[in-house]
Coordinates of C-alpha atoms in Angstrom, one line a residue:
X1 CA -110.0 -151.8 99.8
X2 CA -108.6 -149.3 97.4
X3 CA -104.6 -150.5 97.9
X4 CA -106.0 -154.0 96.5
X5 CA -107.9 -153.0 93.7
X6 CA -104.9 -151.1 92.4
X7 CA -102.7 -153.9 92.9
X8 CA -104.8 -156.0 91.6
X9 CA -105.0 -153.6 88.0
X10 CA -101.3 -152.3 88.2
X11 CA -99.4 -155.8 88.3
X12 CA -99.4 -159.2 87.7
X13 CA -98.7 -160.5 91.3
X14 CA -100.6 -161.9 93.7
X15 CA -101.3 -160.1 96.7
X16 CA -100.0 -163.4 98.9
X17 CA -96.4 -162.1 96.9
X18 CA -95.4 -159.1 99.7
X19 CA -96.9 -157.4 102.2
X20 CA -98.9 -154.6 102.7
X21 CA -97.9 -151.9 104.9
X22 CA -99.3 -148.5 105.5
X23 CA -98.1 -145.5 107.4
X24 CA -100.6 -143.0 108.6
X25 CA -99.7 -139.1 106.8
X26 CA -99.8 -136.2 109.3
X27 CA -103.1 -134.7 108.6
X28 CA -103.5 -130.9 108.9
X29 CA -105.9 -129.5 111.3
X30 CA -105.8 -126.5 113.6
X31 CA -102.8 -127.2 115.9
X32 CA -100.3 -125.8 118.4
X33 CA -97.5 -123.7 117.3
X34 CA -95.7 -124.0 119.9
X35 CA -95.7 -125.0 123.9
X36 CA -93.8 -123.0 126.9
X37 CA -90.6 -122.4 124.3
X38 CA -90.8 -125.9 122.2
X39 CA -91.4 -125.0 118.6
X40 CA -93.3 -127.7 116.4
X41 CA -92.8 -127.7 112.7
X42 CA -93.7 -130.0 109.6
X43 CA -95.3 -133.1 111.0
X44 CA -95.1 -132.5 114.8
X45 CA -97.3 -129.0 113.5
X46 CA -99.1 -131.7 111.1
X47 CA -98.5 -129.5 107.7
X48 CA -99.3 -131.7 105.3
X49 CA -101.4 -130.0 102.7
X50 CA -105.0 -132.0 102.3
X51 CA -105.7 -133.1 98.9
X52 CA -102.1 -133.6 97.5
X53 CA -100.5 -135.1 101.0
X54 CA -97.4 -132.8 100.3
X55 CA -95.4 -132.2 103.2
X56 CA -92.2 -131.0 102.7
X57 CA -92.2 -127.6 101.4
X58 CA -94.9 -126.7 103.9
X59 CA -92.2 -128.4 106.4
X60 CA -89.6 -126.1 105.2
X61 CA -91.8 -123.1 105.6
X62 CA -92.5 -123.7 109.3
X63 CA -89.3 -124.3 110.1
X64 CA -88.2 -120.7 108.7
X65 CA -91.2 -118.9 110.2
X66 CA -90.3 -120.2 112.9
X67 CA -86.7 -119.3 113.4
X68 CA -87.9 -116.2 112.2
X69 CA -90.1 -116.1 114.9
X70 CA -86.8 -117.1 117.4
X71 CA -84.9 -114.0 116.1
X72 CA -87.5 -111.6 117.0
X73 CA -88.6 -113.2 120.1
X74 CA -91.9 -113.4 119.6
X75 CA -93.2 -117.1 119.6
X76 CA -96.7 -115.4 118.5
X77 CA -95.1 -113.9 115.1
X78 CA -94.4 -118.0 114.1
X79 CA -98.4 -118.6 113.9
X80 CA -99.0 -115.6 112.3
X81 CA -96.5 -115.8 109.6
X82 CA -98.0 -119.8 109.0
X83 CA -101.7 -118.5 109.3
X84 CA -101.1 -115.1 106.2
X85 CA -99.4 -117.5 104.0
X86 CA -101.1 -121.0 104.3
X87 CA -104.2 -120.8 107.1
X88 CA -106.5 -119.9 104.0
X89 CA -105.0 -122.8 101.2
X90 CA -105.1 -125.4 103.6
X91 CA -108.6 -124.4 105.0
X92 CA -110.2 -124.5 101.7
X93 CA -108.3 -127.9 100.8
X94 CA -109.3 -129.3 103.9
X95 CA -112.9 -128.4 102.9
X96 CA -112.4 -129.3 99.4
X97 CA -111.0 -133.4 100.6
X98 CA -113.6 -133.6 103.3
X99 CA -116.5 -133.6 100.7
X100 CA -114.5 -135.1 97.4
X101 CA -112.7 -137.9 99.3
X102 CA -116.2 -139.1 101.3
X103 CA -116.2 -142.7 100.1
X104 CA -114.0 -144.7 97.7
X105 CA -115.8 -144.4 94.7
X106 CA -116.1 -140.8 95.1
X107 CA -111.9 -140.6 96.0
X108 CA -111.6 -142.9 92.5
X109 CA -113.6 -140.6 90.4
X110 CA -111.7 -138.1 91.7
X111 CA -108.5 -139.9 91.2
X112 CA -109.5 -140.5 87.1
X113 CA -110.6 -136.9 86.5
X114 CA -107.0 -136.2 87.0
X115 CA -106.3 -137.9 83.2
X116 CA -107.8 -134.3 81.4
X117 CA -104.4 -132.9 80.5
X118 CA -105.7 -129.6 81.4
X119 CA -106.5 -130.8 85.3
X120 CA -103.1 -132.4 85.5
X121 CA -101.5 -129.1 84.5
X122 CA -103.3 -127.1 87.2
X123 CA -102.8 -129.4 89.9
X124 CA -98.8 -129.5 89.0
X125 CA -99.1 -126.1 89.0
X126 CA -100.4 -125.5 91.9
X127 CA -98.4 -128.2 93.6
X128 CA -94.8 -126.5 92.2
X129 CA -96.0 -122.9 92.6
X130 CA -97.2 -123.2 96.1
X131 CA -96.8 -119.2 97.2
X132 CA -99.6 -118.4 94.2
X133 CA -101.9 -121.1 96.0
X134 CA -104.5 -119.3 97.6
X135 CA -104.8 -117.9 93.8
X136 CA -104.4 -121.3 91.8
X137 CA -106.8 -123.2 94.2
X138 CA -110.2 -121.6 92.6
X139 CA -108.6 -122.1 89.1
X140 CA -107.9 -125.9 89.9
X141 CA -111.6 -126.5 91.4
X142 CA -113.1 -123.9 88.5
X143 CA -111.0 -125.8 85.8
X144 CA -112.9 -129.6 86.9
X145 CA -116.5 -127.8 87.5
X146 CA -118.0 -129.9 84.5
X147 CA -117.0 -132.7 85.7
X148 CA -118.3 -132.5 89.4
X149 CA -121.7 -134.1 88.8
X150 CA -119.6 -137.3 87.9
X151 CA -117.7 -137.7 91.0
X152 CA -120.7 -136.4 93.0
X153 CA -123.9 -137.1 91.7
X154 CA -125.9 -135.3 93.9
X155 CA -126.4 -132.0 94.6
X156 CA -124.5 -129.3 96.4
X157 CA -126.4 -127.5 99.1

């Protein structure tokens, strides 16, 4: 298990010294925006972006779209507003962690490619600037390209 081979590295206790505990992260997938006139928004809509497991500001978002969507009574406009400004960045994330985060080992090499300065600054950028996304997210996966066939070693079809 990945949790205990960190441990394991990080400190100098014994796993016997606490105990583990792990909470399960809302995943995204293609959900409900809303039922009769109940409105779901950040983890009841599941809007936790795949890859970088960041939930708030996507949180926030829904719940503005969506009182947007109250003031102009139209239920409808709340999915639409989500889908033109995350539906695409989320999609291609989802892709992107589907086929990077397959297996452990291929999760880890993932995990240590993120020590090139030049990755780190992409992801943080694309992480803090998160309305440029859909235009960041091909820089971030064009930025690590070299480096593919070492947390993949096969090829891509």
């Amino acid at each position: 298990m990945l949790i205990e081979t960190f441990i394991k590295k990080r400190f100098t206790m014994t796993l016997n010294s606490f105990t583990l505990r792990a909470y399960k992260i809302p995943r995204w997938r293609k959900r409900k925006f809303f039922k009769n006139n109940i409105l779901f928004c950040g983890d009841a809509l599941g809007t936790v972006m795949p890859v970088s497991f960041e939930g708030i500001y996507y949180s926030m978002k829904s719940a503005q779209f969506a009182s947007e969507a109250i003031i102009q009574k139209d239920l409808k406009l709340y999915e639409k507003l989500w889908n033109d400004n995350f539906l695409m960045q989320f999609t291609l994330m989802k892709k992107f962690q589907d086929f990077m985060f397959g297996n452990d080992e291929r999760m880890d090499r993932w995990l240590n490619i993120h020590r090139d300065p030049a990755i780190q600054e992409l992801a943080m950028a694309l992480w803090l600037r998160k309305e440029n996304g859909t235009k960041l997210i091909p820089l971030y996966l064009k930025a690590f390209g070299s480096f593919i066939s070492r947390i993949a070693p096969f090829k891509i079809k």
